[in-house]
Amino acid sequence: MRRLIFATNNKHKVEEVRAALGGMVEVITLAEAGLHGEIPETADTLQGNALQKAEWVIEQLKVKSEKLRVDGVFADDTGLEVEALDGAPGVYSARYAGEHCSFDDNIDKLLAALDGKENRKADFRTVICLIENGEVRYFEGRVDGQILTERHTNGEGFGYDPVFMPDRFAVSFAEMPLEVKNSISHRGLAVKKLKEYLFNY
Ligand code: IMP
């Protein structure tokens, strides 16, 4: 079975991606690969950040004494793009309310920025970068929706999930079972494209 390192320290994402890829690919986390440093994320586009993260893992593997058998590396980068905020927080979604801020801080800042605004249209966009044998490929997924005026949550999900309601649904991402979110989400759609590629090549 193909073994790929997923360049993330986010356990929610690992769960989502493992569930989506099923038994087709062995997904190794950074911790399982023995990589513990801080992943760089300083590009100004989602594509640039996804590439930077995947390349960082490849560099780390080169200097590691104990060699690990892996077929490739993939990384994702996601942004929440809000129309009334000219696409912000976008590539800065993780640090919208400042370095080391919490998901709650980010949501508070977003709700304040949209206070009184009628246009609450937003999308989540994910870019996945896969590097195998030096070849770089990108897979993109996007979901459109609205930013709610307050949090709606059953405790599912993470990040901006409590305030994002995808089009054609009456609940937020944080009120959906993981399988439902995966089937329509930005990352779910990008992973589906990755899966189709891995299945065919
Ligand atoms: P990342 O760069 O892919 O880690 O994503 C940047 C930020 O976007 C995260 O820190 C979250 O705040 C947010 N984010 C990414 N994916 C999701 C999601 O599926 N739901 C809600 N927020 C997300």
mmCIF file of C-alpha atoms and ligand atoms in Angstrom:
data_model
loop_
_atom_site.group_PDB
_atom_site.id
_atom_site.type_symbol
_atom_site.label_atom_id
_atom_site.label_comp_id
_atom_site.label_asym_id
_atom_site.label_seq_id
_atom_site.Cartn_x
_atom_site.Cartn_y
_atom_site.Cartn_z
ATOM 1 C CA MET A 1 0.000 0.000 0.000
ATOM 2 C CA ARG A 2 1.186 3.541 -0.788
ATOM 3 C CA ARG A 3 2.588 5.289 2.296
ATOM 4 C CA LEU A 4 2.216 9.041 2.397
ATOM 5 C CA ILE A 5 3.144 11.499 5.118
ATOM 6 C CA PHE A 6 0.459 14.092 5.798
ATOM 7 C CA ALA A 7 2.259 17.292 6.793
ATOM 8 C CA THR A 8 0.004 18.478 9.588
ATOM 9 C CA ASN A 9 -0.098 18.517 13.375
ATOM 10 C CA ASN A 10 -3.878 18.922 13.395
ATOM 11 C CA LYS A 11 -5.477 15.685 14.601
ATOM 12 C CA HIS A 12 -8.928 16.682 13.341
ATOM 13 C CA LYS A 13 -7.554 16.901 9.808
ATOM 14 C CA VAL A 14 -5.765 13.569 10.109
ATOM 15 C CA GLU A 15 -9.042 11.940 11.178
ATOM 16 C CA GLU A 16 -10.924 13.568 8.301
ATOM 17 C CA VAL A 17 -8.347 12.596 5.711
ATOM 18 C CA ARG A 18 -7.908 9.036 6.983
ATOM 19 C CA ALA A 19 -11.679 8.537 6.917
ATOM 20 C CA ALA A 20 -11.867 9.896 3.376
ATOM 21 C CA LEU A 21 -8.957 7.920 1.945
ATOM 22 C CA GLY A 22 -10.180 4.763 3.643
ATOM 23 C CA GLY A 23 -7.879 1.785 3.349
ATOM 24 C CA MET A 24 -6.422 2.918 0.034
ATOM 25 C CA VAL A 25 -3.412 4.794 1.366
ATOM 26 C CA GLU A 26 -1.451 4.495 4.581
ATOM 27 C CA VAL A 27 -1.453 8.019 6.010
ATOM 28 C CA ILE A 28 1.458 8.706 8.353
ATOM 29 C CA THR A 29 1.367 11.718 10.656
ATOM 30 C CA LEU A 30 4.368 13.930 11.325
ATOM 31 C CA ALA A 31 4.615 12.560 14.862
ATOM 32 C CA GLU A 32 4.565 8.976 13.544
ATOM 33 C CA ALA A 33 7.325 9.958 11.118
ATOM 34 C CA GLY A 34 9.320 11.340 14.068
ATOM 35 C CA LEU A 35 9.154 14.927 12.818
ATOM 36 C CA HIS A 36 8.448 17.409 15.582
ATOM 37 C CA GLY A 37 9.530 20.868 14.413
ATOM 38 C CA GLU A 38 7.338 23.816 13.554
ATOM 39 C CA ILE A 39 6.039 23.576 9.965
ATOM 40 C CA PRO A 40 6.731 26.815 8.087
ATOM 41 C CA GLU A 41 3.703 28.625 6.655
ATOM 42 C CA THR A 42 4.890 31.986 5.406
ATOM 43 C CA ALA A 43 3.710 32.115 1.782
ATOM 44 C CA ASP A 44 0.970 34.526 0.756
ATOM 45 C CA THR A 45 -1.177 32.025 -1.140
ATOM 46 C CA LEU A 46 -2.807 28.731 -0.140
ATOM 47 C CA GLN A 47 -0.918 26.969 -2.934
ATOM 48 C CA GLY A 48 2.387 28.474 -1.789
ATOM 49 C CA ASN A 49 1.825 27.376 1.806
ATOM 50 C CA ALA A 50 0.803 23.835 0.831
ATOM 51 C CA LEU A 51 3.979 23.523 -1.264
ATOM 52 C CA GLN A 52 6.126 24.998 1.512
ATOM 53 C CA LYS A 53 4.779 22.519 4.079
ATOM 54 C CA ALA A 54 5.275 19.482 1.839
ATOM 55 C CA GLU A 55 8.802 20.598 0.877
ATOM 56 C CA TRP A 56 9.663 21.144 4.540
ATOM 57 C CA VAL A 57 8.827 17.488 5.295
ATOM 58 C CA ILE A 58 10.961 16.294 2.397
ATOM 59 C CA GLU A 59 13.901 18.350 3.674
ATOM 60 C CA GLN A 60 13.425 17.002 7.216
ATOM 61 C CA LEU A 61 13.387 13.420 5.920
ATOM 62 C CA LYS A 62 16.691 13.993 4.096
ATOM 63 C CA VAL A 63 18.497 14.944 7.313
ATOM 64 C CA LYS A 64 16.944 12.221 9.439
ATOM 65 C CA SER A 65 19.350 9.450 10.354
ATOM 66 C CA GLU A 66 16.743 6.704 10.566
ATOM 67 C CA LYS A 67 15.377 6.267 7.035
ATOM 68 C CA LEU A 68 11.648 5.881 6.670
ATOM 69 C CA ARG A 69 10.044 4.157 3.684
ATOM 70 C CA VAL A 70 7.506 6.592 2.259
ATOM 71 C CA ASP A 71 6.184 7.065 -1.252
ATOM 72 C CA GLY A 72 5.416 10.734 -0.937
ATOM 73 C CA VAL A 73 4.274 13.667 1.117
ATOM 74 C CA PHE A 74 1.171 15.790 0.982
ATOM 75 C CA ALA A 75 0.175 18.978 2.750
ATOM 76 C CA ASP A 76 -2.909 21.119 2.733
ATOM 77 C CA ASP A 77 -3.640 24.730 3.334
ATOM 78 C CA THR A 78 -7.068 26.177 3.876
ATOM 79 C CA GLY A 79 -8.513 29.623 4.014
ATOM 80 C CA LEU A 80 -11.891 31.070 4.872
ATOM 81 C CA GLU A 81 -12.613 33.767 2.293
ATOM 82 C CA VAL A 82 -15.314 36.264 3.267
ATOM 83 C CA GLU A 83 -16.736 38.346 0.439
ATOM 84 C CA ALA A 84 -17.585 41.460 2.502
ATOM 85 C CA LEU A 85 -14.027 41.426 3.906
ATOM 86 C CA ASP A 86 -12.396 41.306 0.464
ATOM 87 C CA GLY A 87 -11.431 37.665 0.888
ATOM 88 C CA ALA A 88 -10.046 37.962 4.446
ATOM 89 C CA PRO A 89 -8.995 36.168 6.557
ATOM 90 C CA GLY A 90 -7.965 33.925 3.597
ATOM 91 C CA VAL A 91 -4.432 32.637 3.841
ATOM 92 C CA TYR A 92 -4.217 34.180 7.339
ATOM 93 C CA SER A 93 -7.250 32.272 8.713
ATOM 94 C CA ALA A 94 -5.284 30.452 11.427
ATOM 95 C CA ARG A 95 -3.766 33.660 12.834
ATOM 96 C CA TYR A 96 -6.614 36.077 12.071
ATOM 97 C CA ALA A 97 -6.852 37.329 15.688
ATOM 98 C CA GLY A 98 -3.056 37.307 16.158
ATOM 99 C CA GLU A 99 -0.209 34.851 16.724
ATOM 100 C CA HIS A 100 -1.161 31.966 19.041
ATOM 101 C CA CYS A 101 -4.819 32.982 19.103
ATOM 102 C CA SER A 102 -7.534 30.392 19.726
ATOM 103 C CA PHE A 103 -10.326 29.283 17.384
ATOM 104 C CA ASP A 104 -12.690 31.254 19.630
ATOM 105 C CA ASP A 105 -10.607 34.442 19.303
ATOM 106 C CA ASN A 106 -10.766 34.109 15.508
ATOM 107 C CA ILE A 107 -14.530 33.616 15.535
ATOM 108 C CA ASP A 108 -15.003 36.621 17.841
ATOM 109 C CA LYS A 109 -12.946 38.793 15.502
ATOM 110 C CA LEU A 110 -14.844 37.558 12.449
ATOM 111 C CA LEU A 111 -18.267 38.161 14.018
ATOM 112 C CA ALA A 112 -17.174 41.671 15.053
ATOM 113 C CA ALA A 113 -15.848 42.427 11.548
ATOM 114 C CA LEU A 114 -19.182 41.361 10.017
ATOM 115 C CA ASP A 115 -21.353 43.056 12.625
ATOM 116 C CA GLY A 116 -24.175 44.868 10.835
ATOM 117 C CA LYS A 117 -23.097 43.671 7.382
ATOM 118 C CA GLU A 118 -25.791 42.145 5.233
ATOM 119 C CA ASN A 119 -23.495 40.258 2.869
ATOM 120 C CA ARG A 120 -22.339 37.221 4.842
ATOM 121 C CA LYS A 121 -21.202 35.148 1.862
ATOM 122 C CA ALA A 122 -18.023 33.150 2.389
ATOM 123 C CA ASP A 123 -16.200 30.132 1.095
ATOM 124 C CA PHE A 124 -13.657 27.714 2.409
ATOM 125 C CA ARG A 125 -10.946 26.769 -0.058
ATOM 126 C CA THR A 126 -8.375 24.020 0.401
ATOM 127 C CA VAL A 127 -5.320 23.370 -1.709
ATOM 128 C CA ILE A 128 -3.496 20.065 -1.312
ATOM 129 C CA CYS A 129 0.040 19.716 -2.600
ATOM 130 C CA LEU A 130 1.307 16.186 -3.262
ATOM 131 C CA ILE A 131 4.974 15.524 -3.931
ATOM 132 C CA GLU A 132 5.962 12.062 -5.159
ATOM 133 C CA ASN A 133 9.365 11.365 -6.736
ATOM 134 C CA GLY A 134 10.005 15.084 -7.051
ATOM 135 C CA GLU A 135 6.760 15.673 -8.979
ATOM 136 C CA VAL A 136 4.441 18.330 -7.563
ATOM 137 C CA ARG A 137 0.670 18.196 -8.042
ATOM 138 C CA TYR A 138 -2.159 20.329 -6.644
ATOM 139 C CA PHE A 139 -5.761 19.433 -5.820
ATOM 140 C CA GLU A 140 -8.325 22.066 -4.880
ATOM 141 C CA GLY A 141 -11.706 21.964 -3.157
ATOM 142 C CA ARG A 142 -14.143 24.744 -2.346
ATOM 143 C CA VAL A 143 -17.437 25.079 -0.501
ATOM 144 C CA ASP A 144 -19.643 28.157 -0.532
ATOM 145 C CA GLY A 145 -21.813 29.285 2.342
ATOM 146 C CA GLN A 146 -22.657 31.996 4.848
ATOM 147 C CA ILE A 147 -21.190 33.264 8.101
ATOM 148 C CA LEU A 148 -23.834 32.959 10.828
ATOM 149 C CA THR A 149 -24.417 35.807 13.268
ATOM 150 C CA GLU A 150 -23.640 33.570 16.252
ATOM 151 C CA ARG A 151 -22.130 30.173 17.045
ATOM 152 C CA HIS A 152 -24.180 27.028 16.322
ATOM 153 C CA THR A 153 -22.472 23.889 17.539
ATOM 154 C CA ASN A 154 -22.954 20.322 18.708
ATOM 155 C CA GLY A 155 -19.287 20.154 19.509
ATOM 156 C CA GLU A 156 -18.372 18.703 16.093
ATOM 157 C CA GLY A 157 -15.536 20.092 13.977
ATOM 158 C CA PHE A 158 -13.018 22.823 14.686
ATOM 159 C CA GLY A 159 -11.887 26.284 13.607
ATOM 160 C CA TYR A 160 -14.638 28.429 12.115
ATOM 161 C CA ASP A 161 -17.072 25.480 11.897
ATOM 162 C CA PRO A 162 -19.562 26.896 14.467
ATOM 163 C CA VAL A 163 -20.197 29.989 12.323
ATOM 164 C CA PHE A 164 -20.045 28.519 8.796
ATOM 165 C CA MET A 165 -23.255 27.267 7.220
ATOM 166 C CA PRO A 166 -22.735 25.668 3.806
ATOM 167 C CA ASP A 167 -25.215 26.490 1.017
ATOM 168 C CA ARG A 168 -28.223 24.127 0.795
ATOM 169 C CA PHE A 169 -27.930 23.222 4.510
ATOM 170 C CA ALA A 170 -29.742 24.654 7.535
ATOM 171 C CA VAL A 171 -27.011 23.767 10.023
ATOM 172 C CA SER A 172 -23.414 24.821 10.596
ATOM 173 C CA PHE A 173 -20.393 22.593 9.931
ATOM 174 C CA ALA A 174 -20.132 22.192 13.723
ATOM 175 C CA GLU A 175 -23.610 20.642 13.860
ATOM 176 C CA MET A 176 -22.916 17.987 11.194
ATOM 177 C CA PRO A 177 -21.603 14.483 11.674
ATOM 178 C CA LEU A 178 -18.044 14.246 10.334
ATOM 179 C CA GLU A 179 -19.120 12.041 7.379
ATOM 180 C CA VAL A 180 -21.603 14.655 6.202
ATOM 181 C CA LYS A 181 -19.082 17.493 6.526
ATOM 182 C CA ASN A 182 -16.451 15.421 4.687
ATOM 183 C CA SER A 183 -18.792 14.729 1.809
ATOM 184 C CA ILE A 184 -19.287 18.441 1.005
ATOM 185 C CA SER A 185 -16.387 20.309 2.580
ATOM 186 C CA HIS A 186 -13.494 22.129 0.924
ATOM 187 C CA ARG A 187 -10.987 19.623 2.315
ATOM 188 C CA GLY A 188 -13.316 16.695 1.559
ATOM 189 C CA LEU A 189 -13.544 17.762 -2.089
ATOM 190 C CA ALA A 190 -9.794 18.353 -2.379
ATOM 191 C CA VAL A 191 -9.109 14.959 -0.780
ATOM 192 C CA LYS A 192 -11.591 13.364 -3.190
ATOM 193 C CA LYS A 193 -9.553 14.730 -6.099
ATOM 194 C CA LEU A 194 -6.347 13.496 -4.457
ATOM 195 C CA LYS A 195 -7.980 10.083 -3.979
ATOM 196 C CA GLU A 196 -9.068 9.897 -7.634
ATOM 197 C CA TYR A 197 -5.517 10.725 -8.698
ATOM 198 C CA LEU A 198 -3.977 8.136 -6.344
ATOM 199 C CA PHE A 199 -6.474 5.540 -7.537
ATOM 200 C CA ASN A 200 -5.671 6.145 -11.202
ATOM 201 C CA TYR A 201 -1.887 6.568 -11.041
HETATM 202 P P1 IMP B 1 -4.848 25.402 7.639
HETATM 203 O O1 IMP B 1 -3.853 26.389 7.151
HETATM 204 O O2 IMP B 1 -5.254 24.434 6.609
HETATM 205 O O3 IMP B 1 -4.441 24.778 8.922
HETATM 206 O O4 IMP B 1 -6.180 26.197 7.969
HETATM 207 C C1 IMP B 1 -6.110 27.524 8.458
HETATM 208 C C2 IMP B 1 -7.227 27.803 9.407
HETATM 209 O O5 IMP B 1 -8.468 27.734 8.711
HETATM 210 C C3 IMP B 1 -7.369 26.845 10.588
HETATM 211 O O6 IMP B 1 -6.583 27.232 11.672
HETATM 212 C C4 IMP B 1 -8.833 26.982 10.922
HETATM 213 O O7 IMP B 1 -9.037 28.111 11.721
HETATM 214 C C5 IMP B 1 -9.444 27.220 9.564
HETATM 215 N N1 IMP B 1 -9.965 25.965 9.006
HETATM 216 C C6 IMP B 1 -9.342 25.095 8.185
HETATM 217 N N2 IMP B 1 -10.151 24.077 7.874
HETATM 218 C C7 IMP B 1 -11.302 24.296 8.537
HETATM 219 C C8 IMP B 1 -12.529 23.577 8.635
HETATM 220 O O8 IMP B 1 -12.745 22.498 8.061
HETATM 221 N N3 IMP B 1 -13.462 24.145 9.397
HETATM 222 C C9 IMP B 1 -13.295 25.318 10.062
HETATM 223 N N4 IMP B 1 -12.185 26.001 10.023
HETATM 224 C C10 IMP B 1 -11.185 25.507 9.259
#
